[in-house]
PDB file of C-alpha atoms in Angstrom:
ATOM      1  CA  MET A   1      14.885 -29.142  -6.236  1.00 63.00           C
ATOM      2  CA  ARG A   2      15.237 -25.595  -7.565  1.00 67.00           C
ATOM      3  CA  THR A   3      14.686 -26.855 -11.128  1.00 65.00           C
ATOM      4  CA  LEU A   4      11.595 -28.806 -10.068  1.00 65.00           C
ATOM      5  CA  LEU A   5      10.161 -25.769  -8.290  1.00 68.00           C
ATOM      6  CA  TRP A   6      10.763 -23.600 -11.340  1.00 66.00           C
ATOM      7  CA  ALA A   7       9.167 -26.175 -13.653  1.00 62.00           C
ATOM      8  CA  GLU A   8       6.092 -26.563 -11.427  1.00 63.00           C
ATOM      9  CA  HIS A   9       5.724 -22.797 -11.158  1.00 65.00           C
ATOM     10  CA  GLN A  10       5.827 -22.465 -14.943  1.00 68.00           C
ATOM     11  CA  LYS A  11       3.149 -25.136 -15.298  1.00 68.00           C
ATOM     12  CA  ILE A  12       0.856 -23.707 -12.653  1.00 69.00           C
ATOM     13  CA  ARG A  13       0.923 -20.232 -14.184  1.00 67.00           C
ATOM     14  CA  ARG A  14      -1.055 -21.610 -17.124  1.00 67.00           C
ATOM     15  CA  LEU A  15      -3.701 -23.345 -15.009  1.00 71.00           C
ATOM     16  CA  SER A  16      -7.269 -22.048 -15.011  1.00 77.00           C
ATOM     17  CA  PHE A  17      -7.471 -23.123 -11.346  1.00 77.00           C
ATOM     18  CA  VAL A  18      -5.215 -20.213 -10.387  1.00 84.00           C
ATOM     19  CA  TRP A  19      -7.592 -17.727 -11.983  1.00 85.00           C
ATOM     20  CA  ILE A  20     -10.547 -19.476 -10.360  1.00 85.00           C
ATOM     21  CA  ALA A  21      -8.867 -19.066  -6.972  1.00 87.00           C
ATOM     22  CA  ILE A  22      -8.100 -15.395  -7.650  1.00 91.00           C
ATOM     23  CA  PHE A  23     -11.686 -14.787  -8.752  1.00 92.00           C
ATOM     24  CA  ALA A  24     -12.997 -16.580  -5.636  1.00 91.00           C
ATOM     25  CA  THR A  25     -10.759 -14.439  -3.411  1.00 93.00           C
ATOM     26  CA  VAL A  26     -11.944 -11.232  -5.029  1.00 95.00           C
ATOM     27  CA  MET A  27     -15.591 -12.311  -4.790  1.00 94.00           C
ATOM     28  CA  VAL A  28     -15.227 -13.014  -1.059  1.00 93.00           C
ATOM     29  CA  ALA A  29     -13.850  -9.501  -0.609  1.00 94.00           C
ATOM     30  CA  VAL A  30     -16.712  -8.009  -2.658  1.00 95.00           C
ATOM     31  CA  ILE A  31     -19.428  -9.939  -0.779  1.00 94.00           C
ATOM     32  CA  VAL A  32     -18.033  -8.979   2.631  1.00 94.00           C
ATOM     33  CA  PHE A  33     -17.765  -5.340   1.528  1.00 94.00           C
ATOM     34  CA  LEU A  34     -21.361  -5.284   0.296  1.00 92.00           C
ATOM     35  CA  SER A  35     -22.568  -6.858   3.529  1.00 90.00           C
ATOM     36  CA  GLY A  36     -20.788  -4.092   5.426  1.00 90.00           C
ATOM     37  CA  LEU A  37     -22.786  -1.450   3.565  1.00 87.00           C
ATOM     38  CA  THR A  38     -26.007  -2.614   5.239  1.00 80.00           C
ATOM     39  CA  ASP A  39     -27.437   0.195   7.331  1.00 67.00           C
ATOM     40  CA  ASN A  40     -28.250  -0.888  10.893  1.00 69.00           C
ATOM     41  CA  ASP A  41     -29.901   2.001  12.744  1.00 67.00           C
ATOM     42  CA  GLY A  42     -27.771   4.509  10.868  1.00 66.00           C
ATOM     43  CA  ILE A  43     -24.516   2.589  11.429  1.00 77.00           C
ATOM     44  CA  ARG A  44     -22.706   0.662   8.716  1.00 84.00           C
ATOM     45  CA  ASP A  45     -20.181  -2.019   9.669  1.00 87.00           C
ATOM     46  CA  ILE A  46     -17.820  -0.908   6.904  1.00 89.00           C
ATOM     47  CA  ASP A  47     -17.513   2.474   8.641  1.00 88.00           C
ATOM     48  CA  THR A  48     -15.869   0.793  11.646  1.00 89.00           C
ATOM     49  CA  ILE A  49     -12.110   0.853  11.252  1.00 91.00           C
ATOM     50  CA  GLY A  50     -10.612  -2.608  10.926  1.00 91.00           C
ATOM     51  CA  TRP A  51     -13.977  -4.327  10.473  1.00 93.00           C
ATOM     52  CA  TYR A  52     -13.373  -5.232   6.836  1.00 94.00           C
ATOM     53  CA  MET A  53      -9.941  -6.787   7.424  1.00 94.00           C
ATOM     54  CA  ALA A  54     -11.231  -8.652  10.475  1.00 94.00           C
ATOM     55  CA  VAL A  55     -14.357 -10.144   8.887  1.00 94.00           C
ATOM     56  CA  ALA A  56     -12.974 -11.101   5.468  1.00 95.00           C
ATOM     57  CA  GLN A  57     -10.340 -13.331   7.062  1.00 93.00           C
ATOM     58  CA  PRO A  58     -12.608 -15.925   8.760  1.00 93.00           C
ATOM     59  CA  LEU A  59     -15.330 -15.879   6.105  1.00 93.00           C
ATOM     60  CA  ALA A  60     -12.825 -16.623   3.344  1.00 94.00           C
ATOM     61  CA  THR A  61     -11.416 -19.448   5.453  1.00 94.00           C
ATOM     62  CA  PHE A  62     -14.698 -21.069   6.436  1.00 94.00           C
ATOM     63  CA  PHE A  63     -16.251 -20.924   2.980  1.00 92.00           C
ATOM     64  CA  VAL A  64     -13.779 -20.474   0.115  1.00 93.00           C
ATOM     65  CA  LEU A  65      -9.988 -20.444   0.254  1.00 95.00           C
ATOM     66  CA  PRO A  66      -9.148 -23.850   1.818  1.00 95.00           C
ATOM     67  CA  ALA A  67     -11.311 -25.601  -0.790  1.00 93.00           C
ATOM     68  CA  VAL A  68      -9.719 -23.892  -3.795  1.00 92.00           C
ATOM     69  CA  ILE A  69      -6.213 -24.382  -2.363  1.00 94.00           C
ATOM     70  CA  ALA A  70      -6.923 -28.094  -1.822  1.00 93.00           C
ATOM     71  CA  LEU A  71      -8.265 -28.323  -5.378  1.00 89.00           C
ATOM     72  CA  LEU A  72      -5.121 -26.688  -6.735  1.00 89.00           C
ATOM     73  CA  GLY A  73      -2.758 -28.891  -4.728  1.00 87.00           C
ATOM     74  CA  SER A  74      -4.620 -32.117  -5.568  1.00 86.00           C
ATOM     75  CA  TYR A  75      -4.646 -31.294  -9.260  1.00 84.00           C
ATOM     76  CA  MET A  76      -0.926 -30.529  -9.289  1.00 81.00           C
ATOM     77  CA  ILE A  77      -0.093 -33.933  -7.801  1.00 78.00           C
ATOM     78  CA  CYS A  78      -2.689 -35.922  -9.778  1.00 74.00           C
ATOM     79  CA  ARG A  79      -2.238 -34.267 -13.170  1.00 70.00           C
ATOM     80  CA  GLU A  80       0.615 -36.487 -14.433  1.00 59.00           C
ATOM     81  CA  GLU A  81      -1.375 -39.633 -13.628  1.00 58.00           C
ATOM     82  CA  GLN A  82      -4.611 -38.341 -15.138  1.00 57.00           C
ATOM     83  CA  GLU A  83      -2.975 -36.844 -18.236  1.00 54.00           C
ATOM     84  CA  ASN A  84      -0.838 -39.980 -18.758  1.00 52.00           C
ATOM     85  CA  THR A  85       2.448 -38.085 -18.652  1.00 50.00           C
ATOM     86  CA  ILE A  86       3.846 -39.857 -15.593  1.00 49.00           C
ATOM     87  CA  ASP A  87       5.490 -42.592 -17.703  1.00 48.00           C
ATOM     88  CA  SER A  88       7.356 -39.973 -19.704  1.00 49.00           C
ATOM     89  CA  LEU A  89       8.586 -38.356 -16.495  1.00 47.00           C
ATOM     90  CA  ARG A  90       9.876 -41.703 -15.260  1.00 49.00           C
ATOM     91  CA  LEU A  91      12.065 -42.008 -18.359  1.00 45.00           C
ATOM     92  CA  ILE A  92      13.969 -38.785 -17.586  1.00 55.00           C
ATOM     93  CA  PRO A  93      14.268 -39.955 -14.710  1.00 57.00           C
ATOM     94  CA  VAL A  94      12.661 -37.670 -12.124  1.00 59.00           C
ATOM     95  CA  ASN A  95      12.776 -38.343  -8.405  1.00 63.00           C
ATOM     96  CA  GLU A  96       9.052 -38.669  -7.752  1.00 65.00           C
ATOM     97  CA  ALA A  97       9.382 -37.984  -4.019  1.00 71.00           C
ATOM     98  CA  LYS A  98      11.177 -34.685  -4.753  1.00 77.00           C
ATOM     99  CA  LEU A  99       8.610 -33.881  -7.426  1.00 75.00           C
ATOM    100  CA  THR A 100       5.782 -34.345  -4.924  1.00 80.00           C
ATOM    101  CA  ILE A 101       7.587 -32.174  -2.363  1.00 84.00           C
ATOM    102  CA  ALA A 102       8.046 -29.475  -5.008  1.00 84.00           C
ATOM    103  CA  LYS A 103       4.321 -29.545  -5.801  1.00 87.00           C
ATOM    104  CA  MET A 104       3.435 -29.224  -2.110  1.00 90.00           C
ATOM    105  CA  ILE A 105       5.846 -26.297  -1.692  1.00 90.00           C
ATOM    106  CA  ILE A 106       4.305 -24.512  -4.676  1.00 89.00           C
ATOM    107  CA  THR A 107       0.842 -25.117  -3.207  1.00 91.00           C
ATOM    108  CA  LEU A 108       2.025 -23.596   0.076  1.00 94.00           C
ATOM    109  CA  VAL A 109       3.380 -20.543  -1.742  1.00 93.00           C
ATOM    110  CA  TYR A 110       0.110 -20.006  -3.584  1.00 93.00           C
ATOM    111  CA  SER A 111      -1.848 -20.471  -0.366  1.00 95.00           C
ATOM    112  CA  ILE A 112       0.136 -17.604   1.147  1.00 96.00           C
ATOM    113  CA  LEU A 113      -0.297 -15.488  -1.997  1.00 95.00           C
ATOM    114  CA  PHE A 114      -4.086 -15.938  -2.045  1.00 96.00           C
ATOM    115  CA  TYR A 115      -4.330 -14.795   1.572  1.00 97.00           C
ATOM    116  CA  LEU A 116      -2.017 -11.859   0.896  1.00 97.00           C
ATOM    117  CA  LEU A 117      -4.193 -10.927  -2.087  1.00 97.00           C
ATOM    118  CA  LEU A 118      -7.215 -10.871   0.214  1.00 97.00           C
ATOM    119  CA  PHE A 119      -5.254  -8.777   2.695  1.00 97.00           C
ATOM    120  CA  ALA A 120      -4.244  -6.321  -0.050  1.00 97.00           C
ATOM    121  CA  ILE A 121      -7.850  -5.865  -1.164  1.00 97.00           C
ATOM    122  CA  THR A 122      -9.132  -5.310   2.370  1.00 96.00           C
ATOM    123  CA  PHE A 123      -6.203  -3.074   3.353  1.00 96.00           C
ATOM    124  CA  PHE A 124      -6.492  -0.721   0.381  1.00 96.00           C
ATOM    125  CA  THR A 125     -10.246  -0.511   0.928  1.00 95.00           C
ATOM    126  CA  GLU A 126      -9.688   0.325   4.601  1.00 95.00           C
ATOM    127  CA  ALA A 127      -7.072   2.888   3.597  1.00 94.00           C
ATOM    128  CA  ALA A 128      -9.494   4.534   1.163  1.00 94.00           C
ATOM    129  CA  LEU A 129     -12.169   4.739   3.866  1.00 92.00           C
ATOM    130  CA  HIS A 130     -10.176   5.341   7.061  1.00 89.00           C
ATOM    131  CA  PHE A 131      -6.644   6.330   6.064  1.00 89.00           C
ATOM    132  CA  SER A 132      -6.153   8.847   8.861  1.00 87.00           C
ATOM    133  CA  ASP A 133      -7.341   6.364  11.498  1.00 89.00           C
ATOM    134  CA  LEU A 134      -5.220   3.401  10.450  1.00 91.00           C
ATOM    135  CA  SER A 135      -2.177   2.692  12.577  1.00 93.00           C
ATOM    136  CA  ILE A 136       0.969   0.872  11.511  1.00 93.00           C
ATOM    137  CA  GLY A 137       0.512  -1.518  14.428  1.00 94.00           C
ATOM    138  CA  MET A 138      -3.000  -2.494  13.347  1.00 93.00           C
ATOM    139  CA  VAL A 139      -1.984  -3.022   9.724  1.00 94.00           C
ATOM    140  CA  MET A 140       1.069  -5.102  10.655  1.00 95.00           C
ATOM    141  CA  ASN A 141      -1.005  -7.268  12.998  1.00 95.00           C
ATOM    142  CA  PHE A 142      -3.484  -8.008  10.225  1.00 95.00           C
ATOM    143  CA  LEU A 143      -0.667  -8.630   7.733  1.00 96.00           C
ATOM    144  CA  LYS A 144       0.890 -11.119  10.147  1.00 95.00           C
ATOM    145  CA  ALA A 145      -2.478 -12.823  10.688  1.00 95.00           C
ATOM    146  CA  TYR A 146      -3.197 -13.190   6.964  1.00 97.00           C
ATOM    147  CA  PHE A 147       0.341 -14.445   6.272  1.00 97.00           C
ATOM    148  CA  LEU A 148       0.106 -17.054   9.029  1.00 96.00           C
ATOM    149  CA  ASP A 149      -3.346 -18.036   7.788  1.00 97.00           C
ATOM    150  CA  GLY A 150      -1.844 -18.787   4.394  1.00 96.00           C
ATOM    151  CA  ILE A 151       0.781 -21.064   5.929  1.00 97.00           C
ATOM    152  CA  CYS A 152      -1.431 -22.759   8.483  1.00 97.00           C
ATOM    153  CA  ILE A 153      -4.378 -23.388   6.163  1.00 97.00           C
ATOM    154  CA  PHE A 154      -2.043 -25.272   3.856  1.00 97.00           C
ATOM    155  CA  LEU A 155      -0.879 -27.367   6.810  1.00 97.00           C
ATOM    156  CA  ALA A 156      -4.485 -28.002   7.882  1.00 97.00           C
ATOM    157  CA  ILE A 157      -5.623 -29.207   4.456  1.00 96.00           C
ATOM    158  CA  SER A 158      -2.421 -31.076   3.526  1.00 95.00           C
ATOM    159  CA  PRO A 159      -3.883 -34.473   4.602  1.00 94.00           C
ATOM    160  CA  ILE A 160      -6.799 -33.964   2.201  1.00 93.00           C
ATOM    161  CA  ILE A 161      -4.459 -33.143  -0.689  1.00 92.00           C
ATOM    162  CA  ALA A 162      -2.379 -36.219   0.167  1.00 90.00           C
ATOM    163  CA  LEU A 163      -5.430 -38.482   0.541  1.00 89.00           C
ATOM    164  CA  ILE A 164      -6.989 -37.469  -2.781  1.00 85.00           C
ATOM    165  CA  SER A 165      -3.631 -37.916  -4.493  1.00 79.00           C
ATOM    166  CA  TYR A 166      -3.230 -41.349  -2.931  1.00 79.00           C
ATOM    167  CA  MET A 167      -6.761 -42.477  -3.813  1.00 78.00           C
ATOM    168  CA  LYS A 168      -6.587 -41.066  -7.357  1.00 68.00           C
ATOM    169  CA  LYS A 169     -10.348 -40.522  -7.247  1.00 63.00           C
ATOM    170  CA  GLY A 170     -10.315 -37.189  -9.065  1.00 68.00           C
ATOM    171  CA  TYR A 171      -9.120 -33.879  -7.731  1.00 73.00           C
ATOM    172  CA  TRP A 172     -12.579 -32.224  -7.760  1.00 80.00           C
ATOM    173  CA  ILE A 173     -13.584 -34.328  -4.774  1.00 88.00           C
ATOM    174  CA  ALA A 174     -10.935 -32.413  -2.810  1.00 87.00           C
ATOM    175  CA  LEU A 175     -13.076 -29.298  -3.252  1.00 88.00           C
ATOM    176  CA  VAL A 176     -16.143 -30.990  -1.753  1.00 90.00           C
ATOM    177  CA  ILE A 177     -14.323 -32.644   1.158  1.00 92.00           C
ATOM    178  CA  THR A 178     -12.419 -29.491   2.080  1.00 94.00           C
ATOM    179  CA  GLU A 179     -15.532 -27.329   1.894  1.00 93.00           C
ATOM    180  CA  PHE A 180     -17.261 -29.607   4.404  1.00 94.00           C
ATOM    181  CA  TYR A 181     -14.081 -29.781   6.514  1.00 95.00           C
ATOM    182  CA  SER A 182     -13.872 -25.974   6.650  1.00 95.00           C
ATOM    183  CA  PHE A 183     -17.571 -25.474   7.335  1.00 93.00           C
ATOM    184  CA  ILE A 184     -17.367 -27.643  10.466  1.00 95.00           C
ATOM    185  CA  GLY A 185     -15.032 -24.990  11.835  1.00 93.00           C
ATOM    186  CA  LEU A 186     -18.045 -22.722  12.346  1.00 92.00           C
ATOM    187  CA  PHE A 187     -19.284 -25.119  15.028  1.00 93.00           C
ATOM    188  CA  THR A 188     -15.937 -25.974  16.648  1.00 93.00           C
ATOM    189  CA  SER A 189     -15.250 -22.243  17.065  1.00 90.00           C
ATOM    190  CA  THR A 190     -17.892 -22.107  19.815  1.00 89.00           C
ATOM    191  CA  SER A 191     -15.756 -24.223  22.150  1.00 90.00           C
ATOM    192  CA  ASN A 192     -12.411 -22.996  23.491  1.00 88.00           C
ATOM    193  CA  THR A 193     -10.926 -26.494  23.495  1.00 89.00           C
ATOM    194  CA  LEU A 194     -12.338 -27.632  20.160  1.00 93.00           C
ATOM    195  CA  LYS A 195     -11.333 -24.478  18.333  1.00 93.00           C
ATOM    196  CA  ALA A 196      -7.761 -25.009  19.503  1.00 94.00           C
ATOM    197  CA  LEU A 197      -7.752 -28.666  18.409  1.00 94.00           C
ATOM    198  CA  TYR A 198      -9.730 -28.587  15.158  1.00 96.00           C
ATOM    199  CA  PRO A 199      -7.199 -27.772  12.397  1.00 96.00           C
ATOM    200  CA  ILE A 200      -9.225 -25.112  10.570  1.00 96.00           C
ATOM    201  CA  THR A 201      -9.932 -23.081  13.706  1.00 96.00           C
ATOM    202  CA  ALA A 202      -6.478 -23.868  15.118  1.00 96.00           C
ATOM    203  CA  VAL A 203      -5.251 -21.646  12.295  1.00 96.00           C
ATOM    204  CA  PHE A 204      -6.942 -18.633  13.914  1.00 95.00           C
ATOM    205  CA  THR A 205      -5.487 -19.477  17.312  1.00 95.00           C
ATOM    206  CA  ILE A 206      -1.958 -19.453  15.899  1.00 96.00           C
ATOM    207  CA  SER A 207      -2.440 -16.378  13.708  1.00 94.00           C
ATOM    208  CA  GLY A 208      -3.761 -14.377  16.648  1.00 91.00           C
ATOM    209  CA  TYR A 209      -7.301 -13.899  15.381  1.00 91.00           C
ATOM    210  CA  TYR A 210      -8.607 -15.664  18.502  1.00 91.00           C
ATOM    211  CA  GLU A 211      -7.511 -14.635  21.951  1.00 89.00           C
ATOM    212  CA  ALA A 212      -5.875 -17.770  23.304  1.00 90.00           C
ATOM    213  CA  SER A 213      -3.808 -19.000  26.218  1.00 92.00           C
ATOM    214  CA  THR A 214      -0.358 -20.510  25.757  1.00 93.00           C
ATOM    215  CA  PHE A 215      -1.869 -23.955  26.284  1.00 94.00           C
ATOM    216  CA  GLN A 216      -4.416 -23.393  23.496  1.00 94.00           C
ATOM    217  CA  VAL A 217      -1.688 -22.221  21.125  1.00 95.00           C
ATOM    218  CA  MET A 218       0.304 -25.369  21.941  1.00 96.00           C
ATOM    219  CA  LEU A 219      -2.751 -27.546  21.219  1.00 95.00           C
ATOM    220  CA  SER A 220      -3.205 -25.788  17.880  1.00 96.00           C
ATOM    221  CA  CYS A 221       0.445 -26.304  16.941  1.00 96.00           C
ATOM    222  CA  ILE A 222       0.185 -30.005  17.823  1.00 97.00           C
ATOM    223  CA  SER A 223      -2.995 -30.279  15.731  1.00 96.00           C
ATOM    224  CA  LEU A 224      -1.341 -28.800  12.635  1.00 97.00           C
ATOM    225  CA  LEU A 225       1.844 -30.825  13.126  1.00 97.00           C
ATOM    226  CA  PHE A 226      -0.327 -33.939  13.239  1.00 96.00           C
ATOM    227  CA  CYS A 227      -1.872 -32.888   9.916  1.00 96.00           C
ATOM    228  CA  VAL A 228       1.582 -32.480   8.367  1.00 95.00           C
ATOM    229  CA  GLY A 229       2.687 -35.871   9.689  1.00 95.00           C
ATOM    230  CA  LEU A 230      -0.437 -37.554   8.342  1.00 94.00           C
ATOM    231  CA  ALA A 231       0.072 -35.956   4.935  1.00 93.00           C
ATOM    232  CA  ALA A 232       3.745 -36.972   4.864  1.00 91.00           C
ATOM    233  CA  VAL A 233       2.929 -40.613   5.692  1.00 92.00           C
ATOM    234  CA  THR A 234       0.177 -40.706   3.047  1.00 89.00           C
ATOM    235  CA  LEU A 235       2.376 -39.209   0.329  1.00 84.00           C
ATOM    236  CA  ALA A 236       5.249 -41.521   1.257  1.00 82.00           C
ATOM    237  CA  GLY A 237       2.917 -44.498   0.871  1.00 77.00           C
ATOM    238  CA  MET A 238       1.739 -43.166  -2.502  1.00 66.00           C
ATOM    239  CA  ASN A 239       5.303 -42.888  -3.823  1.00 58.00           C
ATOM    240  CA  LYS A 240       6.137 -46.429  -2.643  1.00 57.00           C
ATOM    241  CA  CYS A 241       3.150 -47.800  -4.527  1.00 53.00           C
ATOM    242  CA  LYS A 242       4.253 -46.289  -7.829  1.00 52.00           C
TER     243      LYS A 242
END
């Protein structure tokens, strides 16, 4: 497994999708920052300590990061089929189930890294603007939230990655489906029950962005575990069909 992880990491470093995801992350940070410069009756949102770190997190999740992460994961799993290299891999031989697991693990790692990149941008901006007012507790809470977002968003979108890989319909469709899937979270967030059950908003319940009861956190955990189970069953069926 270690060899497979290393090999997949080496391959993904050369992918343009990684740079697209990094660019998208940076652009989200820039857009949120510029929106915070708007003067409302002499008060700018960006001047409120913690505002930047708090707002960038949900906006990136509802509009950008899940889609690019799903695109990356789908491409990693589909690339051998679409580039006609899968037959060569079967001659080695490579355990295709382990190869798929390795690709999913790498996708998870990059999901975390993209969210930590967003955190780094927002944190250093906050530090430049409000260094004396920042507390270690506040920074650590946001770091924990962004880290958990990276993990949980991967879990939430894992069924989409698995479905696109199973259907072999082209990895770009993962971008469209996930974008719609994430956008719905804007509407489910208005209901306490729905935001705990819907996978995208369940992420915020677990990460602590939403104030939630123990019951709501349990519902969110069940929702994401269901997503993981669905993805596992789909990928298992894909490997059996090969």
